[in-house]
Coordinates of C-alpha atoms and ligand atoms in Angstrom, one line a residue:
M36 CA -7.7 -3.4 4.9
C37 CA -8.3 -4.6 8.5
G38 CA -6.5 -2.8 11.3
I39 CA -5.5 -4.1 14.7
V40 CA -4.7 -2.0 17.8
G41 CA -4.0 -3.2 21.3
Y42 CA -2.9 -1.9 24.7
I43 CA -1.8 -3.4 28.0
G44 CA -0.3 -1.3 30.8
S45 CA -1.5 1.1 33.5
R46 CA -3.3 3.7 31.4
D47 CA -6.9 3.7 30.3
A48 CA -6.9 1.5 27.2
Y49 CA -10.0 2.9 25.5
P50 CA -8.7 6.3 24.4
I51 CA -5.5 4.7 23.2
L52 CA -7.4 2.1 21.2
I53 CA -9.8 4.7 19.6
K54 CA -6.9 7.0 18.6
G55 CA -5.0 4.0 17.3
L56 CA -8.0 2.9 15.1
K57 CA -8.2 6.4 13.8
R58 CA -4.6 6.3 12.8
L59 CA -5.3 3.1 10.9
E60 CA -8.5 4.5 9.1
Y61 CA -6.4 5.1 6.0
R62 CA -6.2 1.4 5.4
G63 CA -9.9 1.4 4.5
Y64 CA -12.6 -0.4 6.6
D65 CA -16.3 -0.8 6.9
S66 CA -16.9 -1.5 10.6
A67 CA -15.0 -1.2 13.9
G68 CA -15.0 -2.6 17.4
V69 CA -13.2 -2.7 20.8
A70 CA -12.9 -5.2 23.6
L71 CA -11.9 -4.2 27.1
I72 CA -11.5 -6.1 30.4
S73 CA -13.4 -3.9 32.8
E74 CA -11.5 -2.4 35.7
R75 CA -14.8 -2.2 37.6
S76 CA -16.4 -5.6 37.1
A77 CA -13.4 -7.7 35.7
H78 CA -15.8 -8.6 32.8
L79 CA -15.0 -8.6 29.1
N80 CA -16.9 -5.9 27.4
V81 CA -17.2 -5.8 23.6
Y82 CA -18.6 -2.8 21.6
K83 CA -18.9 -2.8 17.8
V84 CA -20.4 -0.6 15.1
K85 CA -21.0 -0.7 11.4
G86 CA -19.3 2.3 9.8
K87 CA -16.8 4.7 11.2
V88 CA -14.7 4.5 14.3
S89 CA -16.4 7.8 15.4
G90 CA -19.5 5.6 15.9
L91 CA -17.6 3.7 18.7
E92 CA -17.1 6.9 20.6
A93 CA -20.9 7.3 21.1
Y94 CA -20.6 4.3 23.4
G95 CA -18.6 6.5 25.8
E96 CA -21.6 8.0 27.4
R97 CA -23.5 5.0 28.4
E98 CA -21.2 2.0 28.7
D99 CA -18.4 0.7 30.9
L100 CA -15.3 1.6 29.0
S101 CA -12.9 1.2 31.9
G102 CA -9.9 -1.1 31.7
T103 CA -6.1 -1.0 31.2
I104 CA -6.1 -3.9 28.7
G105 CA -7.9 -4.0 25.4
I106 CA -7.9 -4.8 21.8
A107 CA -9.6 -3.1 18.8
H108 CA -10.1 -3.5 15.1
T109 CA -11.3 -2.0 11.9
R110 CA -12.7 -4.6 9.5
W111 CA -12.7 -4.7 5.7
A112 CA -15.3 -7.3 4.8
T113 CA -14.0 -10.6 3.2
H114 CA -16.3 -13.3 4.8
G115 CA -19.7 -11.9 5.3
E116 CA -21.2 -8.5 4.7
P117 CA -20.1 -5.4 6.6
C118 CA -22.4 -5.3 9.7
Q119 CA -22.2 -5.1 13.4
V120 CA -22.4 -8.9 13.9
N121 CA -19.5 -9.5 11.6
A122 CA -17.3 -6.8 13.0
H123 CA -14.5 -7.7 15.3
P124 CA -13.7 -8.4 18.2
H125 CA -15.4 -11.7 18.2
L126 CA -16.4 -13.3 21.5
S127 CA -16.0 -17.0 22.3
A128 CA -18.9 -19.2 23.4
S129 CA -17.7 -19.3 27.0
G130 CA -17.7 -15.5 27.0
N131 CA -14.1 -15.4 28.2
L132 CA -12.2 -14.7 25.1
A133 CA -12.3 -11.8 22.6
L134 CA -10.2 -11.9 19.4
V135 CA -9.3 -9.5 16.6
H136 CA -7.9 -10.9 13.4
N137 CA -6.5 -9.7 10.1
G138 CA -6.0 -12.2 7.3
I139 CA -8.0 -15.2 6.0
I140 CA -8.5 -18.6 7.6
E141 CA -8.6 -20.8 4.5
N142 CA -9.9 -24.0 6.2
Y143 CA -12.5 -22.2 8.3
N144 CA -15.3 -24.2 6.9
V145 CA -13.8 -27.5 8.0
L146 CA -13.0 -26.2 11.4
K147 CA -16.5 -24.7 11.7
E148 CA -18.2 -28.0 11.0
K149 CA -16.0 -29.7 13.6
L150 CA -16.9 -27.1 16.2
Q151 CA -20.6 -27.3 15.3
K152 CA -20.5 -31.0 16.0
K153 CA -19.1 -30.2 19.4
G154 CA -22.1 -27.9 20.0
Y155 CA -20.6 -24.6 19.2
L156 CA -23.1 -22.0 17.7
F157 CA -21.9 -19.2 15.4
K158 CA -23.4 -15.7 15.2
S159 CA -21.4 -14.3 12.4
D160 CA -20.3 -15.3 8.9
T161 CA -16.7 -14.7 9.6
D162 CA -13.7 -17.0 9.5
T163 CA -12.5 -15.1 12.6
E164 CA -15.3 -16.3 14.8
V165 CA -14.2 -19.9 14.0
L166 CA -10.7 -19.0 15.3
V167 CA -11.9 -17.7 18.6
Q168 CA -14.2 -20.7 19.1
L169 CA -11.4 -23.0 18.3
I170 CA -9.1 -21.4 20.9
D171 CA -12.0 -21.5 23.3
Y172 CA -12.6 -25.2 22.6
M173 CA -9.0 -26.1 23.1
K174 CA -8.8 -24.2 26.3
E175 CA -12.1 -25.4 27.9
S176 CA -12.0 -29.0 26.7
G177 CA -8.3 -29.5 27.5
K178 CA -8.3 -27.3 30.6
L179 CA -5.3 -25.5 29.1
D180 CA -3.8 -22.1 29.8
L181 CA -4.5 -19.4 27.2
L182 CA -1.1 -19.6 25.5
T183 CA -1.2 -23.3 25.0
A184 CA -4.8 -23.1 23.6
V185 CA -3.7 -20.4 21.1
R186 CA -0.7 -22.5 20.1
L187 CA -2.6 -25.7 19.5
A188 CA -5.4 -23.9 17.7
L189 CA -2.9 -22.2 15.3
K190 CA -1.4 -25.5 14.5
E191 CA -4.8 -26.5 13.0
V192 CA -5.2 -23.3 11.0
V193 CA -4.4 -23.0 7.3
G194 CA -4.2 -19.4 6.1
A195 CA -2.9 -16.0 7.0
Y196 CA -3.4 -14.2 10.3
A197 CA -2.3 -11.4 12.5
L198 CA -4.3 -11.7 15.7
A199 CA -4.7 -10.5 19.3
V200 CA -6.6 -12.3 21.9
I201 CA -7.6 -11.4 25.5
D202 CA -9.2 -13.6 28.1
Q203 CA -11.1 -12.3 31.2
T204 CA -9.7 -15.2 33.2
Y205 CA -6.2 -13.9 32.3
P206 CA -6.7 -10.2 32.9
D207 CA -3.0 -9.3 32.7
E208 CA -2.2 -10.7 29.3
I209 CA -2.6 -10.2 25.6
I210 CA -1.5 -12.9 23.2
V211 CA -0.6 -12.0 19.7
A212 CA 0.5 -14.1 16.7
R213 CA 1.1 -13.6 13.1
K214 CA 1.6 -15.4 9.8
S215 CA 1.6 -13.6 6.5
S216 CA -0.2 -10.6 7.9
P217 CA 1.4 -7.5 9.3
L218 CA 1.7 -6.8 13.1
V219 CA 4.0 -4.6 15.2
I220 CA 4.4 -4.6 19.0
G221 CA 5.5 -1.4 20.7
I222 CA 7.4 -1.6 23.9
G223 CA 6.9 1.2 26.5
E224 CA 7.7 1.5 30.2
H225 CA 5.8 -1.4 31.7
E226 CA 3.3 -1.3 28.9
F227 CA 2.8 -2.7 25.4
F228 CA 1.1 -1.4 22.3
I229 CA 0.0 -3.4 19.2
G230 CA -0.6 -2.1 15.7
S231 CA -1.1 -3.4 12.2
D232 CA 1.6 -0.9 11.5
A233 CA 3.5 1.6 13.6
S234 CA 1.2 4.5 13.2
P235 CA -1.0 3.8 16.3
I236 CA 2.2 3.2 18.4
I237 CA 4.6 6.0 17.3
E238 CA 3.4 8.6 19.8
Y239 CA 4.1 6.4 22.7
T240 CA 7.3 4.6 21.9
D241 CA 9.9 4.1 19.2
Q242 CA 10.9 0.6 20.4
V243 CA 9.2 -2.1 18.4
V244 CA 9.3 -5.8 17.6
Y245 CA 8.0 -7.2 14.3
P246 CA 7.0 -10.8 15.1
E247 CA 8.0 -13.2 12.3
D248 CA 5.7 -15.7 10.6
G249 CA 4.7 -18.4 13.0
E250 CA 5.6 -16.5 16.2
I251 CA 3.4 -15.9 19.2
A252 CA 4.1 -13.0 21.6
I253 CA 2.9 -12.9 25.2
L254 CA 2.4 -9.3 26.5
S255 CA 2.0 -9.4 30.2
K256 CA 1.6 -6.5 32.6
G257 CA 4.9 -5.7 34.4
K258 CA 6.9 -8.5 32.6
P259 CA 9.3 -8.4 29.7
L260 CA 8.0 -9.4 26.2
K261 CA 8.1 -13.1 25.7
V262 CA 8.1 -14.7 22.2
V263 CA 7.7 -18.4 21.4
D264 CA 7.1 -20.4 18.2
L265 CA 4.1 -22.7 17.7
S266 CA 6.0 -25.5 19.5
N267 CA 6.6 -23.2 22.6
V268 CA 10.3 -22.8 22.0
A269 CA 11.3 -19.5 23.4
L270 CA 12.8 -17.0 20.9
D271 CA 14.8 -13.9 21.2
P272 CA 12.9 -11.0 19.7
E273 CA 14.8 -8.3 17.9
V274 CA 13.9 -4.9 19.2
Q275 CA 14.2 -2.2 16.6
T276 CA 14.0 1.6 16.8
L277 CA 11.4 3.3 14.6
E278 CA 12.5 6.2 12.5
L279 CA 9.0 7.6 11.9
N280 CA 7.7 10.7 13.6
L281 CA 4.1 11.8 14.3
G282 CA 4.3 14.8 12.0
Q283 CA 4.9 12.4 9.1
I284 CA 1.5 10.8 9.6
E285 CA -0.5 14.0 10.2
K286 CA -2.0 16.3 7.6
G287 CA 0.3 19.3 8.1
G288 CA -2.3 21.9 7.2
Y289 CA -3.5 20.3 4.0
P290 CA -7.3 19.4 3.7
H291 CA -6.5 15.9 2.7
F292 CA -3.6 13.5 3.0
M293 CA -3.6 13.0 -0.7
L294 CA -3.0 16.6 -1.5
K295 CA -0.3 16.7 1.2
E296 CA 1.4 13.7 -0.4
I297 CA 1.2 15.1 -3.9
F298 CA 2.9 18.3 -2.7
E299 CA 5.5 16.4 -0.7
Q300 CA 6.9 14.8 -3.9
P301 CA 9.8 17.1 -4.5
E302 CA 11.1 16.5 -1.0
C303 CA 10.4 12.8 -1.2
I304 CA 12.3 12.4 -4.4
Q305 CA 15.2 14.3 -2.7
D306 CA 15.1 11.8 0.2
C307 CA 14.9 8.9 -2.2
M308 CA 18.0 10.0 -4.0
R309 CA 20.0 11.2 -1.0
G310 CA 23.4 9.5 -0.8
R311 CA 22.7 7.5 -3.9
L312 CA 23.3 10.2 -6.6
H313 CA 26.9 11.3 -7.2
V314 CA 26.7 13.6 -10.2
E315 CA 30.3 14.7 -10.1
E316 CA 31.6 11.2 -10.1
N317 CA 29.1 10.4 -12.8
E318 CA 27.7 7.6 -10.7
V319 CA 24.5 6.5 -9.1
I320 CA 24.8 3.9 -6.4
L321 CA 22.1 1.6 -5.2
S322 CA 24.0 -0.5 -2.7
A323 CA 21.9 -3.6 -3.2
I324 CA 22.8 -3.5 -6.9
I325 CA 26.4 -3.2 -6.2
D326 CA 26.3 -6.0 -3.6
H327 CA 24.6 -8.4 -6.0
K328 CA 26.0 -7.1 -9.2
D329 CA 27.0 -10.5 -10.6
K330 CA 23.5 -12.0 -10.1
L331 CA 21.9 -8.9 -11.7
M332 CA 24.4 -8.4 -14.6
N333 CA 24.1 -12.0 -15.6
A334 CA 20.4 -12.2 -15.3
K335 CA 18.7 -13.9 -18.4
R336 CA 15.7 -11.7 -17.8
F337 CA 14.0 -9.5 -15.2
I338 CA 10.4 -10.1 -14.2
I339 CA 8.6 -7.3 -12.4
I340 CA 5.7 -8.2 -10.2
A341 CA 3.4 -5.8 -8.5
C342 CA -0.3 -4.7 -8.2
G343 CA -2.2 -1.4 -8.8
T344 CA -0.1 1.7 -9.0
S345 CA 3.1 -0.2 -8.2
W346 CA 2.4 -2.2 -11.4
H347 CA 2.3 1.0 -13.4
A348 CA 5.6 2.0 -11.9
G349 CA 6.8 -1.5 -13.0
L350 CA 5.8 -0.7 -16.6
I351 CA 8.1 2.3 -16.6
G352 CA 10.8 0.2 -14.9
R353 CA 10.6 -2.2 -17.8
Q354 CA 11.3 0.6 -20.3
L355 CA 14.2 2.0 -18.2
I356 CA 15.9 -1.4 -17.8
E357 CA 15.5 -2.4 -21.4
H358 CA 16.5 1.0 -22.6
Y359 CA 19.7 1.4 -20.6
C360 CA 20.7 -2.2 -19.5
R361 CA 19.6 -4.1 -22.6
I362 CA 18.1 -6.9 -20.4
P363 CA 14.7 -8.3 -21.4
V364 CA 12.0 -7.4 -18.9
Q365 CA 8.4 -8.7 -18.5
V366 CA 5.9 -7.1 -16.1
E367 CA 3.3 -9.2 -14.5
Y368 CA 0.4 -8.6 -12.1
A369 CA 1.4 -10.4 -9.0
S370 CA -2.1 -11.9 -8.7
E371 CA -1.8 -13.4 -12.2
F372 CA 1.8 -14.4 -11.9
R373 CA 1.2 -16.5 -8.8
Y374 CA -1.3 -18.8 -10.6
S375 CA 0.1 -18.6 -14.1
H376 CA 2.4 -21.1 -15.9
T377 CA 5.1 -18.5 -16.3
V378 CA 8.5 -20.1 -16.7
V379 CA 10.6 -18.8 -14.0
G380 CA 13.7 -20.1 -12.3
E381 CA 17.4 -19.8 -11.7
G382 CA 19.0 -17.0 -13.7
D383 CA 15.8 -14.9 -13.5
V384 CA 15.7 -11.7 -11.3
V385 CA 12.3 -10.9 -10.0
I386 CA 11.7 -7.3 -8.9
A387 CA 8.8 -7.0 -6.5
I388 CA 7.4 -3.5 -6.1
S389 CA 5.1 -2.6 -3.3
Q390 CA 4.4 0.6 -1.4
S391 CA 3.0 -1.1 1.7
G392 CA 5.2 -4.2 1.5
E393 CA 2.2 -6.2 2.7
T394 CA 0.2 -6.9 -0.5
A395 CA -0.8 -10.5 -0.2
D396 CA -0.6 -11.3 -3.9
T397 CA 2.8 -9.8 -4.3
L398 CA 4.1 -11.6 -1.2
A399 CA 2.8 -14.9 -2.6
A400 CA 4.3 -14.3 -6.0
I401 CA 7.7 -13.6 -4.3
E402 CA 7.5 -16.9 -2.4
L403 CA 6.7 -18.7 -5.6
A404 CA 9.6 -17.1 -7.4
K405 CA 12.0 -18.0 -4.6
E406 CA 10.8 -21.6 -4.6
K407 CA 11.6 -21.8 -8.3
G408 CA 15.1 -20.5 -7.7
A409 CA 14.8 -16.9 -8.9
F410 CA 16.7 -14.1 -7.2
V411 CA 14.2 -11.6 -5.7
Y412 CA 14.8 -7.8 -5.4
G413 CA 12.2 -5.7 -3.5
I414 CA 11.3 -2.1 -3.9
C415 CA 9.2 -1.1 -0.9
N416 CA 8.3 2.0 1.1
A417 CA 7.3 0.5 4.4
I418 CA 10.5 -0.3 6.4
G419 CA 10.5 -3.7 8.0
S420 CA 7.4 -4.8 6.0
S421 CA 6.8 -8.4 5.1
I422 CA 7.9 -8.0 1.5
S423 CA 11.1 -6.2 2.5
R424 CA 11.9 -9.2 4.7
A425 CA 10.8 -11.8 2.2
T426 CA 13.1 -10.6 -0.7
H427 CA 16.8 -11.5 -1.0
T428 CA 17.7 -7.9 -1.3
G429 CA 16.2 -4.6 -2.3
S430 CA 16.0 -0.8 -2.1
Y431 CA 13.6 1.4 -0.1
I432 CA 12.0 4.3 -1.8
H433 CA 12.2 6.5 1.4
V434 CA 9.2 8.7 0.7
G435 CA 7.7 8.4 4.2
P436 CA 4.3 7.0 5.2
E437 CA 1.7 7.3 2.5
I438 CA -1.8 7.6 4.1
G439 CA -4.1 8.6 1.2
V440 CA -5.5 5.4 -0.2
A441 CA -4.8 6.5 -3.8
S442 CA -1.0 6.2 -4.1
T443 CA 0.9 9.3 -5.3
K444 CA 4.3 9.9 -3.8
A445 CA 5.0 6.2 -3.6
F446 CA 4.6 6.0 -7.4
T447 CA 7.2 8.7 -8.1
G448 CA 9.4 7.2 -5.5
Q449 CA 9.2 3.8 -7.1
V450 CA 9.9 5.3 -10.6
T451 CA 12.9 7.2 -9.1
V452 CA 14.3 4.0 -7.6
L453 CA 13.7 2.1 -10.8
A454 CA 15.6 4.8 -12.7
M455 CA 18.5 4.6 -10.3
L456 CA 18.4 0.8 -10.5
A457 CA 18.6 0.9 -14.3
L458 CA 21.4 3.5 -14.3
T459 CA 23.5 1.7 -11.6
L460 CA 23.2 -1.5 -13.5
A461 CA 23.8 0.1 -16.9
K462 CA 27.0 1.6 -15.6
V463 CA 28.4 -1.7 -14.2
K464 CA 27.3 -3.5 -17.4
G465 CA 28.8 -0.8 -19.6
T466 CA 25.6 -0.4 -21.6
I467 CA 25.3 3.4 -21.1
A468 CA 27.5 6.1 -22.6
D469 CA 29.1 8.4 -20.0
E470 CA 27.6 11.5 -21.6
T471 CA 24.1 10.0 -21.5
L472 CA 24.5 9.0 -17.8
Q473 CA 25.8 12.4 -17.0
E474 CA 22.8 14.1 -18.7
I475 CA 20.3 11.9 -16.8
L476 CA 22.1 12.4 -13.4
Q477 CA 22.1 16.2 -13.9
E478 CA 18.4 16.0 -14.7
L479 CA 17.7 13.8 -11.6
Q480 CA 19.5 16.4 -9.5
V481 CA 17.2 19.2 -10.6
L482 CA 14.1 17.2 -10.7
P483 CA 12.8 18.2 -7.3
E484 CA 12.9 21.8 -8.5
K485 CA 11.1 20.9 -11.7
M486 CA 8.5 19.0 -9.7
K487 CA 7.9 22.2 -7.7
K488 CA 7.2 24.0 -11.0
A489 CA 4.8 21.2 -12.1
L490 CA 3.0 21.7 -8.8
E491 CA 2.5 25.4 -9.6
T492 CA -0.2 24.2 -12.1
N493 CA -2.4 23.3 -9.1
E494 CA -4.7 26.3 -9.2
K495 CA -5.2 26.1 -13.0
I496 CA -6.0 22.4 -12.7
A497 CA -8.4 23.0 -9.8
S498 CA -10.5 25.4 -11.9
L499 CA -10.2 23.2 -15.0
S500 CA -11.3 20.2 -13.0
R501 CA -14.6 21.9 -12.1
I502 CA -15.6 21.9 -15.7
F503 CA -15.2 18.1 -16.0
T504 CA -17.3 17.0 -13.0
Y505 CA -20.1 16.4 -15.5
A506 CA -18.2 13.6 -17.2
H507 CA -19.0 9.9 -16.7
N508 CA -16.1 8.7 -18.8
F509 CA -12.5 9.8 -19.5
I510 CA -9.8 8.6 -21.8
Y511 CA -6.1 9.0 -21.1
L512 CA -3.6 8.7 -23.8
G513 CA 0.2 8.5 -23.8
R514 CA 3.0 6.8 -25.7
G515 CA 6.4 5.4 -24.7
Y516 CA 7.4 6.4 -21.2
N517 CA 4.1 8.3 -20.9
Y518 CA 1.9 5.3 -21.7
P519 CA 2.0 4.0 -18.1
V520 CA 1.4 7.5 -16.9
A521 CA -1.8 7.5 -18.9
L522 CA -2.8 4.3 -17.2
E523 CA -1.9 5.7 -13.8
G524 CA -3.8 8.9 -14.5
A525 CA -6.9 6.9 -15.4
L526 CA -6.6 4.8 -12.3
K527 CA -6.3 7.8 -10.0
L528 CA -9.5 9.3 -11.4
K529 CA -11.4 6.0 -11.1
E530 CA -10.2 5.4 -7.5
I531 CA -11.3 8.7 -6.0
S532 CA -13.9 10.3 -8.2
Y533 CA -15.7 7.1 -9.4
I534 CA -15.7 8.3 -12.9
H535 CA -14.9 5.5 -15.4
A536 CA -11.6 6.2 -17.1
E537 CA -9.5 4.2 -19.5
G538 CA -5.8 4.6 -20.1
Y539 CA -4.6 3.6 -23.6
P540 CA -1.4 3.7 -25.7
A541 CA -2.4 6.6 -28.0
A542 CA -1.9 4.8 -31.3
E543 CA -3.9 1.9 -30.1
M544 CA -6.9 4.2 -29.7
K545 CA -7.9 3.6 -33.3
H546 CA -8.5 0.0 -32.6
G547 CA -11.4 0.6 -30.3
P548 CA -11.7 3.5 -27.9
I549 CA -12.0 6.0 -30.8
A550 CA -15.6 4.8 -31.2
L551 CA -16.3 6.4 -27.8
I552 CA -15.1 9.9 -28.8
D553 CA -17.7 12.6 -29.2
M554 CA -18.0 16.2 -28.0
E555 CA -18.8 15.0 -24.5
M556 CA -15.7 12.9 -24.1
P557 CA -12.7 14.4 -22.2
V558 CA -9.5 13.0 -23.5
V559 CA -6.3 13.7 -21.5
V560 CA -3.2 13.5 -23.7
V561 CA 0.2 13.3 -22.2
A562 CA 2.1 15.0 -25.0
T563 CA 5.4 16.3 -23.8
H564 CA 8.2 17.1 -26.2
N565 CA 10.0 13.8 -26.7
S566 CA 10.9 11.3 -29.5
L567 CA 7.2 10.3 -30.0
Y568 CA 5.8 13.8 -30.1
E569 CA 5.2 13.9 -33.8
K570 CA 3.5 10.4 -33.7
L571 CA 1.3 11.6 -30.8
L572 CA 0.3 14.7 -32.8
S573 CA -1.5 12.6 -35.4
N574 CA -3.4 10.7 -32.5
V575 CA -4.4 14.1 -31.1
Q576 CA -5.7 15.2 -34.5
A577 CA -7.8 12.1 -34.7
V578 CA -9.4 13.0 -31.4
K579 CA -10.0 16.6 -32.5
A580 CA -11.6 15.5 -35.7
R581 CA -14.2 13.7 -33.6
Q582 CA -14.8 16.7 -31.4
G583 CA -13.3 15.1 -28.3
R584 CA -12.5 17.6 -25.5
I585 CA -8.7 17.6 -25.3
I586 CA -6.8 18.3 -22.2
A587 CA -3.1 18.2 -23.1
I588 CA -0.1 17.9 -20.8
V589 CA 2.7 19.6 -22.8
S590 CA 6.2 20.9 -22.5
E591 CA 6.9 24.6 -21.8
G592 CA 6.9 26.5 -25.1
D593 CA 4.8 23.9 -27.0
E594 CA 3.2 25.5 -30.0
V595 CA 1.6 22.7 -31.9
I596 CA -0.5 20.4 -29.7
S597 CA -1.4 23.3 -27.4
E598 CA -3.0 25.0 -30.4
I599 CA -5.2 22.0 -31.1
A600 CA -6.1 21.2 -27.5
D601 CA -9.0 22.7 -25.6
Y602 CA -7.0 23.0 -22.4
C603 CA -3.3 22.9 -21.8
I604 CA -1.0 22.3 -18.8
E605 CA 2.6 23.2 -19.4
L606 CA 5.5 21.4 -17.6
P607 CA 9.2 21.9 -17.5
R608 CA 11.2 19.9 -20.0
T609 CA 13.4 16.9 -18.9
V610 CA 15.0 13.9 -20.5
E611 CA 12.5 11.5 -21.9
A612 CA 13.1 8.7 -19.5
L613 CA 12.3 10.9 -16.5
D614 CA 9.2 12.5 -18.1
P615 CA 6.8 10.3 -16.0
L616 CA 8.1 12.0 -12.8
L617 CA 6.7 15.3 -14.0
T618 CA 3.8 14.3 -16.2
T619 CA 2.2 12.2 -13.4
I620 CA 1.8 15.3 -11.2
P621 CA -1.0 17.2 -13.2
L622 CA -2.9 13.9 -13.5
Q623 CA -2.7 13.3 -9.8
L624 CA -3.9 16.9 -9.2
M625 CA -6.7 16.6 -11.7
A626 CA -8.1 13.4 -10.2
Y627 CA -7.8 15.0 -6.7
H628 CA -9.7 18.2 -7.7
I629 CA -12.4 16.4 -9.7
A630 CA -13.1 14.2 -6.6
V631 CA -13.1 17.2 -4.3
W632 CA -15.5 19.1 -6.5
K633 CA -17.7 16.0 -6.6
G634 CA -17.7 15.8 -2.8
K635 CA -16.1 12.4 -2.6
N636 CA -14.1 11.0 0.3
V637 CA -10.6 11.5 -1.3
D638 CA -8.5 9.9 1.4
Q639 CA -10.7 6.9 1.9
P640 CA -12.5 6.1 -1.3
R641 CA -15.3 3.6 -1.2
N642 CA -14.5 -0.2 -1.5
L643 CA -10.7 0.4 -1.6
A644 CA -8.1 -0.5 0.9
K645 CA -4.6 1.0 1.3
S646 CA -3.0 -2.2 2.1
V647 CA -4.5 -5.3 0.5
T648 CA -3.4 -8.1 2.8
V649 CA -5.9 -10.7 1.4
E650 CA -5.9 -12.4 -2.0
Ligands
LIG802 C1 -4.1 -1.1 -3.2 C2 -4.0 0.4 -3.1 C3 -3.2 0.9 -4.3 C4 -1.9 0.2 -4.5 C5 -2.1 -1.4 -4.5 C6 -0.8 -2.1 -4.4 O1 -5.0 -1.4 -4.2 O2 -5.2 1.0 -2.9 O3 -3.0 2.3 -4.1 O4 -1.3 0.6 -5.6 O5 -2.9 -1.8 -3.4 O6 -0.2 -1.8 -3.2 P1 1.3 -1.9 -2.8 O7 1.3 -1.5 -1.3 O8 1.7 -3.3 -3.0 O9 2.0 -1.0 -3.6

């Protein structure tokens, strides 16, 4: 999804902007651009390309890239096709202003018509160009300063935005503003940095400000940061210290971020549980649960809302909470929930799960739930993200930045937090036996080691994956706790290898997908040794009878399903409720290797964005 970078200070802005854009590449984009106020001519120069940021570097040889103030952007098309004209920054009619924007201006058509009547011509199909012309119109027609023009323009705008604007008649200033789209300002020594997240900023400073919705920040050379609201009331920005380091966002010797992130999982889970798991005391403590225990214990019902991989984690969360806390749980896609007639209100606890903490549908669903009186609990990875701020309380998963577009370590982190949430609540509610709790806690404690064992299957999976590059379809089957794992395995494969894959509850296969099975069809069965093993066995036999090619994920020492399957991956045993934390790993690895064998862009698959900040 769109990425914004900006710089103002005494260094050359261009290299900082390009490096920043590269750090944001993981978000997914289709075109890129940069605007600089030239040191040589004092003019505003804008350079844009369709395609990769590296295309912008070609400009270096022939253009004026001087300047100590600039803004840059990676675009993910919403209004208008991906092309150079639609790429940001957009220039205003006067030629004075350049603007980058992330979000959607919902009333752009109405505003565009108004501006056209005033004689404004539009080059692109974007909503962003409307915004820059509107600011231009306010400024030129009212003879206003830049800040006032931005403020008045934003008062007319309906929609979501994170934006940065520069003006060649104000060469010492960048104005930024945000509403419902992410933006961070980094504060250095007499310089400022801007980023859609902290990754373009982190190597220069750890001092940051996250502007709130409806706030405008004025970044002026040699002056302190100034923040105002849309009515020009001065605000006191809260400066925070980032706890992210550069190593966390670089590949660390792996060929792809995705593989690095898959292999980081044992450590991530350890970080996620640190300080929360107290095996000897037979306790797991998520402080947010303890702080709000009355609300949570007395909840009529939980509603989990999320999108994509986070939604799959939610399906596992449902089983954990119903199993151990005996509270009814429903799981909804945030995008459906926000427009559905779901009955929600006081007494409901909504759990919003999001890796990025910026997913627009999830954010909107949270606002709706809050309006209706529900108590909202967030499970996020990105610290300080919009969702973590919009919820009443919550828990971070603490797995570090996830760069690969296909989510891996965030999924296992989310499931781990959901397990800890269910166990904390079950203990305060008294719905779990001490021995059961102790058994699960002991398993959680050794889980990082078991994950390492699961990762040892990597080489076997790499060679196995090569066989299946021929496939155009895959079926993934699982039951109980492993049913969402089957869905997640299928999603991973689709996302990065572009092979069509369906995840199904194994027993439901006979009501449709069984018709697809023939000797060409790979069927991945998640068949670890748990209470549904015998049931799954008959489903596996049904696939075998139709000559499907079975890849079974089994427990160490399995002797039955492994005899029937064509290929087997063995995993350490654990308690049933924690199975997904292990069974997910071979499916992540298989999707990864198939995509690599097929020569696909694993970290930035086509058409996908890491952080989906539009509806
Ligand atoms: C995008 C990403 C997925 C992610 C989903 C939800 O589609 O590509 O990997 O699962 O958004 O994102 P969130 O940040 O809310 O977990």
